[in-house]
Short mmCIF file of C-alpha atoms in Angstrom, two decimals:
data_model
loop_
_atom_site.label_atom_id
_atom_site.label_comp_id
_atom_site.label_asym_id
_atom_site.label_seq_id
_atom_site.Cartn_x
_atom_site.Cartn_y
_atom_site.Cartn_z
CA MET A 1168 172.61 -21.51 55.34
CA SER A 1169 170.80 -22.72 58.46
CA THR A 1170 167.15 -21.33 59.48
CA THR A 1171 168.52 -19.12 62.31
CA ARG A 1172 170.65 -17.44 59.85
CA ARG A 1173 168.20 -16.79 57.26
CA ARG A 1174 166.24 -15.50 60.04
CA ARG A 1175 168.62 -13.34 61.05
CA ARG A 1176 169.61 -11.69 57.55
CA ALA A 1177 165.70 -11.21 56.89
CA SER A 1178 165.90 -9.38 60.05
CA GLN A 1179 168.78 -7.36 59.16
CA ASP A 1180 167.56 -6.56 55.95
CA PRO A 1181 163.90 -4.79 55.84
CA LYS A 1182 162.64 -5.42 51.95
CA ARG A 1183 163.56 -9.33 52.76
CA ALA A 1184 162.01 -9.23 56.42
CA LEU A 1185 158.83 -7.32 54.98
CA ARG A 1186 158.75 -10.36 52.13
CA ALA A 1187 159.06 -12.61 54.41
CA ALA A 1188 156.53 -11.45 57.00
CA HIS A 1189 154.49 -11.24 53.94
CA GLU A 1190 154.82 -14.96 53.39
CA HIS A 1191 153.59 -15.71 57.33
CA ILE A 1192 150.86 -13.65 56.62
CA THR A 1193 149.76 -15.07 53.75
CA GLY A 1194 150.28 -18.34 56.05
CA GLY A 1195 148.21 -16.99 58.65
CA ARG A 1196 151.15 -17.38 60.87
CA LEU A 1197 150.43 -13.36 62.20
CA ARG A 1198 152.83 -13.72 65.43
CA GLU A 1199 155.36 -13.97 63.27
CA ALA A 1200 154.84 -11.51 60.60
CA ASP A 1201 154.62 -8.95 63.31
CA ALA A 1202 157.79 -10.46 65.18
CA LEU A 1203 159.95 -9.59 62.05
CA CYS A 1204 158.04 -5.97 61.55
CA GLU A 1205 158.69 -5.44 65.21
CA ARG A 1206 162.47 -6.07 64.30
CA ILE A 1207 162.41 -3.61 61.56
CA LEU A 1208 160.99 -1.11 63.09
CA GLU A 1209 163.69 -1.34 66.31
CA ARG A 1210 166.30 -0.70 63.55
CA HIS A 1211 164.36 1.65 61.72
CA PRO A 1212 161.87 3.19 64.20
CA ASP A 1213 159.68 5.00 60.69
CA HIS A 1214 159.94 2.16 58.30
CA ALA A 1215 156.72 3.33 56.15
CA GLY A 1216 156.34 -0.72 54.89
CA ALA A 1217 156.42 -1.92 58.55
CA LEU A 1218 154.00 0.43 59.55
CA HIS A 1219 151.88 -0.32 57.52
CA LEU A 1220 152.13 -4.51 57.53
CA ARG A 1221 151.91 -3.88 61.37
CA GLY A 1222 148.32 -2.37 60.72
CA ILE A 1223 147.12 -5.36 58.42
CA ILE A 1224 148.21 -7.81 61.15
CA ALA A 1225 146.49 -5.51 63.89
CA HIS A 1226 143.68 -5.39 61.64
CA ARG A 1227 143.14 -9.17 61.65
CA SER A 1228 144.39 -9.47 64.95
CA ALA A 1229 140.74 -7.69 66.06
CA GLN A 1230 142.84 -4.73 66.97
CA SER A 1231 141.07 -2.44 64.48
CA GLU A 1232 141.90 1.21 66.62
CA ARG A 1233 145.36 0.10 66.88
CA ALA A 1234 145.32 -0.96 63.27
CA ALA A 1235 144.17 2.51 62.21
CA ARG A 1236 146.90 4.07 63.97
CA LEU A 1237 149.69 2.46 62.88
CA ILE A 1238 148.25 2.97 59.25
CA ALA A 1239 147.68 6.44 59.47
CA HIS A 1240 151.82 6.76 60.92
CA ALA A 1241 152.47 5.11 57.59
CA ILE A 1242 150.99 7.78 55.38
CA GLU A 1243 152.52 10.34 57.25
CA VAL A 1244 155.77 9.17 56.78
CA ASP A 1245 155.50 8.17 53.03
CA PRO A 1246 152.13 9.81 51.76
CA ARG A 1247 153.10 8.52 47.84
CA PRO A 1248 151.63 4.85 48.00
CA MET A 1249 148.04 4.09 47.70
CA ALA A 1250 147.24 0.86 49.17
CA PRO A 1251 147.50 2.39 53.06
CA TYR A 1252 144.93 4.60 51.89
CA LEU A 1253 142.76 2.09 50.86
CA ASP A 1254 143.84 -0.19 53.73
CA LEU A 1255 142.75 2.41 56.15
CA ALA A 1256 139.65 3.18 54.91
CA GLY A 1257 138.70 -0.60 55.11
CA ILE A 1258 139.70 0.04 58.25
CA ALA A 1259 137.68 2.65 59.20
CA MET A 1260 134.77 1.54 57.60
CA ALA A 1261 134.62 -1.60 59.83
CA ARG A 1262 134.81 0.47 62.51
CA GLY A 1263 131.92 2.32 61.24
CA ASP A 1264 134.07 5.64 60.83
CA PRO A 1265 132.87 6.62 57.22
CA GLY A 1266 134.26 10.20 57.83
CA THR A 1267 137.74 8.89 58.10
CA ALA A 1268 137.27 6.65 55.41
CA ILE A 1269 136.10 9.08 52.65
CA ALA A 1270 139.31 11.57 53.75
CA ALA A 1271 141.76 8.30 53.23
CA LEU A 1272 140.14 7.75 50.03
CA ARG A 1273 140.15 11.74 48.65
CA ARG A 1274 143.41 11.77 49.62
CA ALA A 1275 144.33 8.19 47.68
CA LEU A 1276 142.20 9.97 44.46
CA GLU A 1277 144.12 12.61 44.81
CA ARG A 1278 147.73 10.29 43.92
CA ASP A 1279 145.53 8.58 41.65
CA PRO A 1280 142.34 9.97 39.84
CA ALA A 1281 142.22 6.71 37.64
CA ASN A 1282 142.02 3.69 40.61
CA VAL A 1283 138.86 2.29 40.15
CA ALA A 1284 138.78 0.89 43.44
CA ALA A 1285 139.32 4.23 45.07
CA HIS A 1286 136.04 5.06 43.53
CA CYS A 1287 133.94 2.46 44.34
CA ASN A 1288 135.23 2.33 48.13
CA LEU A 1289 134.22 6.62 48.13
CA GLY A 1290 131.11 5.03 46.82
CA ILE A 1291 130.77 2.89 49.30
CA ALA A 1292 131.95 5.40 52.24
CA LEU A 1293 129.97 8.15 51.25
CA ARG A 1294 126.98 6.09 50.81
CA LEU A 1295 127.07 4.49 54.62
CA GLY A 1296 127.80 8.36 55.47
CA GLY A 1297 124.40 9.48 54.38
CA GLN A 1298 125.50 11.36 50.99
CA PRO A 1299 123.75 9.64 48.65
CA ALA A 1300 124.12 12.36 45.77
CA GLN A 1301 127.99 11.66 46.31
CA SER A 1302 127.77 8.53 46.53
CA ALA A 1303 126.60 8.30 43.28
CA ALA A 1304 129.13 10.11 41.94
CA ALA A 1305 131.51 7.89 43.12
CA PHE A 1306 130.03 5.20 41.61
CA GLN A 1307 129.79 6.91 38.21
CA ALA A 1308 133.38 8.13 38.03
CA ALA A 1309 134.42 4.24 38.47
CA ILE A 1310 131.49 3.29 35.95
CA GLU A 1311 133.47 5.48 33.40
CA LEU A 1312 136.86 3.60 34.27
CA ALA A 1313 135.12 0.32 33.92
CA PRO A 1314 132.35 0.45 31.85
CA SER A 1315 131.75 -3.10 31.75
CA ASN A 1316 131.84 -3.52 35.54
CA ALA A 1317 128.99 -5.17 36.27
CA ASP A 1318 129.47 -4.60 40.01
CA LEU A 1319 130.05 -1.27 39.75
CA TYR A 1320 126.23 -0.94 38.24
CA LEU A 1321 124.80 -3.32 40.46
CA LYS A 1322 126.18 -0.43 43.14
CA LEU A 1323 125.23 2.12 41.62
CA GLY A 1324 121.67 0.79 41.70
CA SER A 1325 121.95 0.49 45.25
CA VAL A 1326 122.27 3.77 46.32
CA ARG A 1327 119.80 5.46 43.46
CA GLN A 1328 117.72 2.91 44.87
CA GLU A 1329 117.94 4.42 48.47
CA SER A 1330 117.02 7.80 47.57
CA GLY A 1331 114.21 7.07 46.26
CA ASP A 1332 115.38 7.49 42.45
CA LEU A 1333 113.47 4.44 41.40
CA GLU A 1334 113.60 4.95 37.20
CA GLY A 1335 117.55 5.95 37.96
CA ALA A 1336 118.10 2.49 39.98
CA LEU A 1337 115.93 0.57 37.59
CA ALA A 1338 118.33 1.49 34.30
CA ALA A 1339 121.55 1.06 36.57
CA TYR A 1340 120.03 -2.72 37.39
CA ARG A 1341 119.33 -3.41 33.45
CA ARG A 1342 122.70 -2.19 32.49
CA ALA A 1343 124.37 -4.51 35.17
CA ALA A 1344 122.05 -7.29 33.86
CA GLU A 1345 123.30 -6.40 30.38
CA LEU A 1346 126.49 -7.00 31.28
CA ALA A 1347 126.10 -9.85 33.92
CA PRO A 1348 122.78 -11.70 32.52
CA ASP A 1349 123.31 -14.92 34.92
CA VAL A 1350 123.94 -13.07 38.28
CA PRO A 1351 120.89 -13.90 40.90
CA ASP A 1352 121.47 -10.49 42.91
CA ILE A 1353 120.90 -7.86 39.74
CA HIS A 1354 117.57 -9.80 38.84
CA PHE A 1355 116.43 -9.68 42.55
CA ASN A 1356 117.09 -5.79 43.22
CA ILE A 1357 115.13 -5.36 39.61
CA GLY A 1358 112.43 -7.09 40.85
CA THR A 1359 112.40 -4.94 44.58
CA VAL A 1360 112.24 -2.10 41.96
CA HIS A 1361 109.64 -3.02 40.79
CA GLY A 1362 107.86 -3.78 43.65
CA GLN A 1363 108.39 -0.05 44.97
CA ARG A 1364 106.92 0.90 41.85
CA GLY A 1365 103.64 -1.01 41.94
CA GLU A 1366 104.50 -3.15 38.99
CA GLU A 1367 103.77 -6.84 40.45
CA GLU A 1368 103.75 -9.17 37.61
CA ALA A 1369 107.16 -7.45 36.41
CA ALA A 1370 108.57 -7.86 39.89
CA ILE A 1371 107.65 -11.31 39.73
CA ALA A 1372 108.87 -12.48 36.71
CA ALA A 1373 112.74 -10.60 38.06
CA TYR A 1374 111.81 -13.06 41.26
CA ALA A 1375 111.37 -15.76 39.23
CA ARG A 1376 114.43 -15.24 37.01
CA THR A 1377 116.49 -15.21 40.03
CA ILE A 1378 114.81 -18.33 41.57
CA GLU A 1379 115.90 -19.90 37.51
CA LEU A 1380 119.45 -19.08 38.78
CA GLU A 1381 119.78 -19.19 42.20
CA PRO A 1382 116.59 -21.77 43.34
CA ASP A 1383 117.38 -21.66 46.81
CA HIS A 1384 117.47 -17.77 46.87
CA ALA A 1385 115.64 -17.22 50.15
CA ARG A 1386 114.64 -13.46 49.56
CA ALA A 1387 113.19 -14.03 46.26
CA HIS A 1388 110.78 -16.98 46.97
CA ARG A 1389 109.59 -14.54 50.00
CA ASN A 1390 109.18 -11.62 47.80
CA LYS A 1391 107.46 -13.30 45.13
CA GLY A 1392 104.73 -14.84 47.69
CA THR A 1393 104.30 -11.47 49.75
CA LEU A 1394 103.49 -10.37 45.93
CA HIS A 1395 101.10 -13.06 44.47
CA LEU A 1396 98.99 -12.28 48.10
CA ALA A 1397 99.31 -8.81 47.05
CA MET A 1398 97.84 -9.75 43.82
CA ASP A 1399 95.33 -11.64 45.48
CA ASP A 1400 96.29 -15.16 43.66
CA PRO A 1401 97.11 -17.16 47.22
CA GLU A 1402 96.90 -20.65 44.95
CA ALA A 1403 99.99 -18.69 43.61
CA ALA A 1404 101.48 -17.61 46.46
CA LEU A 1405 101.97 -20.54 48.81
CA PRO A 1406 104.44 -22.46 47.18
CA SER A 1407 106.38 -19.36 46.91
CA SER A 1408 106.11 -18.57 50.73
CA ARG A 1409 106.53 -22.24 51.75
CA ARG A 1410 109.66 -22.56 50.64
CA ALA A 1411 111.02 -19.12 51.99
CA ALA A 1412 109.99 -20.46 55.23
CA GLU A 1413 111.93 -23.85 54.99
CA LEU A 1414 114.99 -21.86 53.36
CA MET A 1415 114.63 -19.12 56.44
CA PRO A 1416 112.83 -21.33 59.18
CA GLY A 1417 113.87 -17.71 61.22
CA ASP A 1418 112.18 -15.47 59.12
CA VAL A 1419 108.34 -14.22 60.52
CA GLN A 1420 107.42 -12.80 57.38
CA ALA A 1421 107.43 -15.95 55.54
CA HIS A 1422 105.68 -18.14 57.98
CA ALA A 1423 102.78 -15.54 58.63
CA ASP A 1424 102.56 -14.77 54.93
CA CYS A 1425 102.24 -19.08 54.00
CA GLY A 1426 99.11 -18.49 57.09
CA ARG A 1427 97.61 -15.53 55.16
CA ALA A 1428 97.61 -17.59 51.72
CA LEU A 1429 95.77 -20.65 53.66
CA LEU A 1430 93.46 -18.09 54.70
CA LYS A 1431 92.34 -16.89 51.49
CA LEU A 1432 92.17 -20.70 50.65
CA GLY A 1433 89.69 -21.24 53.41
CA ARG A 1434 92.53 -23.76 55.00
CA ALA A 1435 92.18 -22.25 58.79
CA GLY A 1436 93.57 -25.12 60.39
CA GLU A 1437 96.72 -24.61 58.72
CA ALA A 1438 96.63 -20.87 58.73
CA ILE A 1439 96.84 -21.48 62.31
CA GLU A 1440 99.64 -23.47 62.88
CA ALA A 1441 101.14 -21.09 60.19
CA PHE A 1442 100.45 -17.75 62.65
CA THR A 1443 101.46 -20.31 65.62
CA ARG A 1444 105.04 -20.14 64.36
CA ALA A 1445 105.14 -16.69 63.43
CA VAL A 1446 103.86 -15.97 66.63
CA ARG A 1447 107.15 -18.22 68.41
CA LEU A 1448 109.32 -16.60 66.06
CA ALA A 1449 108.81 -12.51 67.16
CA PRO A 1450 106.16 -12.83 70.75
CA ALA A 1451 106.71 -8.99 70.82
CA ALA A 1452 105.34 -8.44 67.36
CA PRO A 1453 101.62 -7.01 67.43
CA GLY A 1454 100.67 -8.56 64.03
CA THR A 1455 101.61 -12.11 64.41
CA HIS A 1456 99.46 -12.35 67.68
CA ILE A 1457 97.00 -10.29 65.48
CA HIS A 1458 97.03 -12.41 62.70
CA LEU A 1459 96.62 -15.47 64.72
CA GLY A 1460 93.50 -14.28 65.56
CA TYR A 1461 92.67 -13.84 62.28
CA ALA A 1462 92.75 -17.03 61.83
CA HIS A 1463 90.53 -18.33 65.09
CA LEU A 1464 88.08 -15.74 63.62
CA PHE A 1465 88.23 -17.65 59.89
CA ASN A 1466 87.83 -20.86 61.74
CA ARG A 1467 84.55 -19.60 63.58
CA ASP A 1468 86.36 -19.49 67.20
CA PRO A 1469 86.17 -15.87 68.02
CA ARG A 1470 86.51 -16.78 71.89
CA ALA A 1471 90.10 -17.81 71.21
CA ALA A 1472 90.09 -15.18 68.23
CA LEU A 1473 89.81 -12.72 70.84
CA GLU A 1474 92.36 -13.50 73.17
CA SER A 1475 94.97 -13.14 70.39
CA ILE A 1476 93.84 -9.98 68.87
CA GLU A 1477 93.61 -8.68 72.35
CA THR A 1478 97.10 -9.58 73.16
CA GLY A 1479 98.65 -8.21 69.93
CA LEU A 1480 96.56 -4.66 70.91
CA GLU A 1481 97.93 -4.43 74.48
CA ARG A 1482 101.37 -3.80 72.37
CA ALA A 1483 99.65 -1.86 69.92
CA PRO A 1484 96.42 -0.25 70.93
CA GLY A 1485 95.60 1.23 67.38
CA HIS A 1486 96.57 -1.92 65.39
CA THR A 1487 93.75 -0.93 62.93
CA LEU A 1488 93.93 -4.98 61.62
CA GLY A 1489 93.48 -5.30 65.17
CA LEU A 1490 90.70 -3.40 65.85
CA ALA A 1491 88.43 -4.40 62.80
CA LEU A 1492 89.08 -8.32 63.87
CA LYS A 1493 88.44 -7.11 67.24
CA SER A 1494 85.09 -5.67 67.06
CA MET A 1495 83.84 -8.46 64.68
CA ALA A 1496 84.77 -10.75 67.39
CA LEU A 1497 83.32 -9.26 69.89
CA VAL A 1498 79.74 -9.25 68.13
CA GLU A 1499 80.34 -13.00 66.98
CA ALA A 1500 80.91 -13.78 70.65
CA GLY A 1501 77.89 -12.33 72.04
CA LEU A 1502 79.85 -9.39 73.24
CA ARG A 1503 77.78 -6.28 71.60
CA GLU A 1504 77.81 -4.12 74.74
CA ARG A 1505 81.87 -4.45 74.31
CA ALA A 1506 82.13 -3.74 70.72
CA ALA A 1507 79.50 -0.95 71.05
CA PRO A 1508 82.57 1.96 71.72
CA LEU A 1509 84.68 0.62 68.29
CA LEU A 1510 81.16 0.59 66.42
CA ASP A 1511 79.00 3.69 67.69
CA PHE A 1512 78.94 5.04 64.16
CA THR A 1513 76.78 7.95 65.40
CA ARG A 1514 80.29 9.49 66.88
CA LEU A 1515 82.27 8.02 64.68
CA VAL A 1516 81.42 8.88 60.97
CA ARG A 1517 81.45 12.50 59.98
CA ALA A 1518 80.69 14.77 57.36
CA ARG A 1519 81.58 17.35 55.63
CA LYS A 1520 81.09 19.70 53.20
CA PHE A 1521 83.07 22.19 51.34
CA GLU A 1522 82.81 25.98 48.98
CA PRO A 1523 84.91 25.53 45.78
CA PRO A 1524 88.34 26.04 46.16
CA PRO A 1525 89.96 29.11 44.25
CA GLY A 1526 90.06 28.90 40.65
CA PHE A 1527 86.87 27.18 40.65
CA ASP A 1528 83.16 29.33 40.13
CA SER A 1529 81.32 26.65 41.68
CA LEU A 1530 81.76 22.88 43.73
CA ALA A 1531 80.04 21.17 40.76
CA ALA A 1532 82.97 22.73 38.36
CA PHE A 1533 85.73 21.25 40.86
CA ASN A 1534 83.85 17.69 40.70
CA ALA A 1535 83.87 18.12 37.22
CA ALA A 1536 88.15 18.75 36.83
CA LEU A 1537 87.87 15.87 39.50
CA ASN A 1538 86.74 13.47 37.53
CA ALA A 1539 88.30 14.63 34.22
CA HIS A 1540 91.60 14.00 35.88
CA VAL A 1541 90.29 10.56 37.25
CA ARG A 1542 89.23 9.05 33.74
CA ALA A 1543 92.55 10.34 32.65
CA HIS A 1544 94.99 8.83 34.88
CA PRO A 1545 97.25 6.92 33.95
CA THR A 1546 96.58 4.23 36.53
CA LEU A 1547 92.81 3.50 35.83
CA ARG A 1548 92.28 0.15 35.49
CA TYR A 1549 89.80 -2.43 35.69
CA SER A 1550 89.23 -4.36 38.96
CA SER A 1551 92.49 -2.77 40.93
CA THR A 1552 94.76 -4.67 43.23
CA ASN A 1553 93.88 -5.30 46.66
CA ARG A 1554 90.72 -3.27 46.60
CA SER A 1555 87.10 -4.57 47.03
CA VAL A 1556 85.74 -3.66 43.86
CA VAL A 1557 82.84 -5.55 41.79
CA ALA A 1558 82.39 -3.96 38.32
CA GLY A 1559 84.21 -0.94 39.24
CA GLN A 1560 87.90 0.79 38.35
CA GLY A 1561 90.67 2.03 40.57
CA THR A 1562 93.78 4.54 40.41
CA GLY A 1563 96.61 4.73 42.07
CA GLU A 1564 97.69 7.48 43.72
CA LEU A 1565 96.18 10.53 43.16
CA LEU A 1566 98.78 12.94 44.93
CA ALA A 1567 101.85 12.40 43.00
CA GLU A 1568 102.78 14.69 40.37
CA PRO A 1569 101.06 16.02 37.98
CA THR A 1570 97.84 16.55 40.90
CA GLY A 1571 96.01 18.74 38.91
CA PRO A 1572 92.91 19.18 41.29
CA PHE A 1573 94.30 17.53 43.58
CA ALA A 1574 96.40 19.79 45.15
CA HIS A 1575 93.06 21.43 46.54
CA PHE A 1576 91.79 18.03 47.35
CA GLU A 1577 94.91 17.71 49.53
CA GLN A 1578 94.12 20.76 51.42
CA MET A 1579 90.67 19.68 51.64
CA ILE A 1580 91.50 16.85 52.79
CA ARG A 1581 93.89 18.04 55.63
CA THR A 1582 90.87 20.55 56.80
CA ALA A 1583 88.58 18.18 57.43
CA VAL A 1584 91.43 15.24 59.15
CA ASN A 1585 92.28 18.74 61.63
CA GLU A 1586 88.87 19.32 62.40
CA TYR A 1587 87.92 16.12 63.12
CA MET A 1588 91.38 15.39 65.35
CA ALA A 1589 89.80 18.44 67.27
CA GLU A 1590 86.35 17.41 67.66
CA VAL A 1591 86.10 13.86 67.77
CA CYS A 1592 89.35 12.56 68.91
CA ARG A 1593 89.87 15.15 72.35
CA GLY A 1594 88.83 13.86 75.45
CA THR A 1595 88.13 10.18 74.39
CA GLU A 1596 89.14 7.50 75.21
CA HIS A 1597 88.88 5.51 72.15
CA PRO A 1598 92.06 3.25 71.69
CA SER A 1599 92.31 4.50 68.07
CA LEU A 1600 91.06 8.11 68.34
CA SER A 1601 92.81 8.93 71.52
CA ARG A 1602 96.33 8.42 69.83
CA PRO A 1603 96.08 10.36 66.93
CA PRO A 1604 99.40 10.43 64.92
CA ARG A 1605 101.51 13.77 65.05
CA ARG A 1606 102.89 13.27 61.81
CA TRP A 1607 100.91 11.56 58.49
CA HIS A 1608 100.05 11.95 55.09
CA PRO A 1609 97.26 11.19 52.91
CA THR A 1610 97.21 8.90 50.58
CA THR A 1611 94.59 8.86 47.14
CA TRP A 1612 92.86 6.95 44.90
CA ALA A 1613 89.69 7.23 43.10
CA THR A 1614 87.08 4.33 42.02
CA VAL A 1615 84.86 4.24 39.08
CA MET A 1616 81.66 2.64 39.33
CA ASP A 1617 79.42 1.07 36.35
CA ALA A 1618 76.00 -0.24 36.25
CA GLN A 1619 75.90 -3.41 39.34
CA GLY A 1620 79.50 -1.42 40.54
CA HIS A 1621 79.97 -2.21 44.27
CA GLN A 1622 82.49 -2.54 46.82
CA LEU A 1623 82.26 -5.42 49.21
CA SER A 1624 82.48 -5.09 52.60
CA HIS A 1625 86.29 -3.97 53.59
CA PHE A 1626 88.62 -1.45 55.76
CA HIS A 1627 91.61 -0.08 55.60
CA PRO A 1628 94.74 -1.05 56.89
CA PRO A 1629 97.57 0.92 57.46
CA GLY A 1630 95.54 3.85 57.10
CA TRP A 1631 94.75 5.15 60.90
CA LEU A 1632 91.52 7.26 59.64
CA SER A 1633 89.90 7.47 56.05
CA GLY A 1634 87.61 9.22 54.35
CA VAL A 1635 85.02 9.19 50.68
CA TYR A 1636 84.19 11.86 48.66
CA TYR A 1637 81.47 11.72 45.98
CA SER A 1638 82.50 13.70 42.77
CA LYS A 1639 80.11 12.15 40.23
CA LEU A 1640 76.97 10.09 41.08
CA PRO A 1641 74.50 8.61 38.90
CA PRO A 1642 70.66 10.19 40.20
CA VAL A 1643 69.64 6.38 41.09
CA VAL A 1644 71.59 7.06 43.98
CA SER A 1645 69.84 10.53 45.43
CA ALA A 1646 66.01 8.30 44.91
CA GLY A 1647 66.47 7.84 49.10
CA ASP A 1648 64.42 4.21 48.55
CA ASP A 1649 64.59 1.40 50.89
CA ALA A 1650 67.18 -0.39 48.77
CA HIS A 1651 69.94 2.34 49.07
CA ALA A 1652 71.00 2.00 45.85
CA GLY A 1653 74.74 3.14 45.68
CA TRP A 1654 74.84 4.21 49.10
CA ILE A 1655 77.63 3.49 51.67
CA GLU A 1656 77.08 1.34 54.64
CA PHE A 1657 79.29 1.32 57.85
CA GLY A 1658 79.28 -1.79 60.25
CA PRO A 1659 78.91 -4.84 58.08
CA PRO A 1660 81.78 -7.87 58.71
CA TYR A 1661 84.49 -7.92 56.50
CA SER A 1662 83.16 -10.00 53.15
CA ARG A 1663 86.47 -12.81 53.52
CA ILE A 1664 85.85 -13.89 56.74
CA PRO A 1665 82.50 -16.30 57.65
CA LEU A 1666 80.25 -15.04 60.39
CA THR A 1667 77.26 -16.12 62.11
CA ALA A 1668 76.24 -13.08 63.78
CA THR A 1669 73.77 -10.49 62.86
CA PHE A 1670 75.67 -6.91 62.91
CA ASP A 1671 73.96 -3.29 62.82
CA VAL A 1672 74.18 -1.85 59.90
CA THR A 1673 74.42 1.81 59.19
CA ALA A 1674 73.35 4.02 55.61
CA VAL A 1675 74.77 7.07 54.69
CA GLN A 1676 73.61 8.55 51.31
CA PRO A 1677 75.80 10.34 49.16
CA GLU A 1678 75.95 13.60 47.79
CA GLU A 1679 77.81 15.58 45.10
CA GLY A 1680 80.55 17.48 47.20
CA LEU A 1681 80.41 15.12 50.58
CA MET A 1682 83.17 13.88 52.54
CA LEU A 1683 82.84 11.47 55.17
CA LEU A 1684 85.45 10.63 57.81
CA PHE A 1685 86.16 7.67 59.30
CA PRO A 1686 88.84 5.11 61.62
CA SER A 1687 90.50 3.30 58.85
CA TYR A 1688 89.06 0.00 60.76
CA VAL A 1689 85.42 0.32 60.45
CA CYS A 1690 84.19 -2.34 57.75
CA HIS A 1691 81.83 -0.40 55.32
CA ARG A 1692 80.33 -1.19 51.53
CA THR A 1693 79.12 0.36 48.65
CA VAL A 1694 75.39 -1.18 48.00
CA PRO A 1695 75.31 -2.58 43.86
CA PHE A 1696 73.06 0.42 41.95
CA GLU A 1697 71.74 -0.17 38.12
CA SER A 1698 72.60 3.18 35.84
CA THR A 1699 73.94 3.88 32.64
CA GLU A 1700 75.82 6.86 34.59
CA GLN A 1701 78.99 5.92 36.72
CA ARG A 1702 79.66 6.73 40.24
CA ILE A 1703 83.10 8.05 41.02
CA SER A 1704 84.57 8.43 44.40
CA ILE A 1705 87.86 9.26 45.63
CA ALA A 1706 88.62 7.79 48.86
CA PHE A 1707 91.56 8.20 50.92
CA ASP A 1708 93.94 7.25 54.16
CA ILE A 1709 95.45 9.07 56.39
CA VAL A 1710 98.52 6.87 56.92
CA PRO A 1711 101.06 7.61 60.39
CA ASP A 1712 104.48 9.05 59.31
CA PRO A 1713 107.24 6.71 61.69
#
C-alpha cells in the first residue's frame, strides 16, 4: 500500500489518525500532527481526543491561550479522561494562572482521588496561588498515596519553609533525605532551614554534604561562605566564596563575600578588587559601593573611601554601614566639620527612665525578673556569634515566645522610640533620622559580662535606631571615677578598621533602669571593669519593615 493511501486511511479513521499524530509529536513534527488533528475535526468537530491533542500542539508552539481554549473545549465534550485536566492545569501554570490550574486539578481529583500527580500538581498550584496551608495539605495527601516518594517530601518541606514552619520543613526534608540520601538539593534545603534557625554549624554541615554530592553546587558554596563570615571565620569563608564566584561569575554576593573575607584577613588590596567586581555587576546597588569604600578605608585611603561611600549614600541616604563608615572616613581625612552632624552625641543620644510596669512593685523587681529570664534563656552562651563581646555571654532573640517580662520591655521600647521620633527626628535634616521608618519591629538580646568584660567598638547594621537598657550593674560602675569602669563610650572608631586619627569620645555612666537610644550607625564600646558581680545589659535594634 502506498504512503498516500496510508495517510488517506489514517485521516478517515480518527483513532489511527490520533496515533499517527502522537508519532509526529514524538518526532517533533508538529505541523504534520496538527494537520491530522485538523482533518479529524473537519469530519468530527467535537472529537475530544483531537481537540485535546491539538491543544498540546498549540502549547508546544507557544500558543498557550489557544491551547487552553482547545483543551477546555475537549473537557466540555468529554469530562471523563484525566489527562486533559492535568494538561490544562500545566498550561495555566505556565501562563501564570494558578486559579485555573487549581480548578482543573480539583475536577480531576473528583474523578480520580488516588491520582498522585494530580495531588502533587495541586500542591504546586496552591503554593503559587498564595495558599500555603492548602498546598501543604495537597502534598500531604500525595504522600499518603506515595509514602516513599522523596520528591513529595521535598516539595512539602519547601512550602512549609516559605510559610515560616521551619520545624515542619526540617522534618519533611529529613524524611526526604532518608528516602533519597544522595540528592544534593535535599541537603541544601536542610542547610537553608538551619541557617534561618540560627544554627550555623548544622547549616554548614548540610552545605558541606551538598558539596560532597555535587562539588560544583554554586549556591551551597556561596551560603557556606556567608555563614563562615557570620561566624567570624574568614579563613574558612574565603575558599567557599571564591569557588562560588568562579561558578557564578555574575553573582554579586559571592564577590562581596570574597571582599568581606579578605578584609577580615587584612588583605585590603585584594578586597578592593573583589568589591570592584561587585560594583561592576551591580552599579545601582548602594551596598556594593559602600563596601568598596570600607575596603579603601581599611587600606588607609579615606578620600577614595569617601568617594565610594557617598556614591552609595546617594542611593540610600540612611544606610547604616554607609553612615558609620562616612563618619569615620571624614574624621580620618581631616574633615571634622563635615562629620560633626553625624557625631553630635549631645543631640543624638537620648536617655530615658521608666516607672515599673504593671504587676511589679518596683523597677528593681522588674529588673530582677528580666535578669532571671536572661540567665535562664536557652540561647545564652559565651562569645555570641557576630557580637564584639569579650569575657561575656550573649543571648539570641528575647522577644520570641515565651517572652515573660520582655512583653513589658517591648512596650517600653516602643514608648521610648516614639518619643525619640517626636523629639529628635522631627524637623531634622539628618540623613537617617529625617527618614524614620513608617513600619518597624524591635529585635532584642542581652549581654552578661563577667570581670574584665567589655564590648569592642561596634555599630548595629541593619538597624535604624538602637538602644541599651541596664538591668544589673556591679558597684564599680557607679564609682564615677575617671576610669569609667563599665561605662559606655560613644564615638570610638570601629575596632576592626586601622585608623590613625583621634576621635572625640563621649562617655555615659550607666544606671540600673536607664535606657539609652542612639542611631544604629554610631560606634560605641563598653569600658572593661573588675568585679565579682555581673553586668547585664539588654540591647535592641529598631529594624525597618520592607
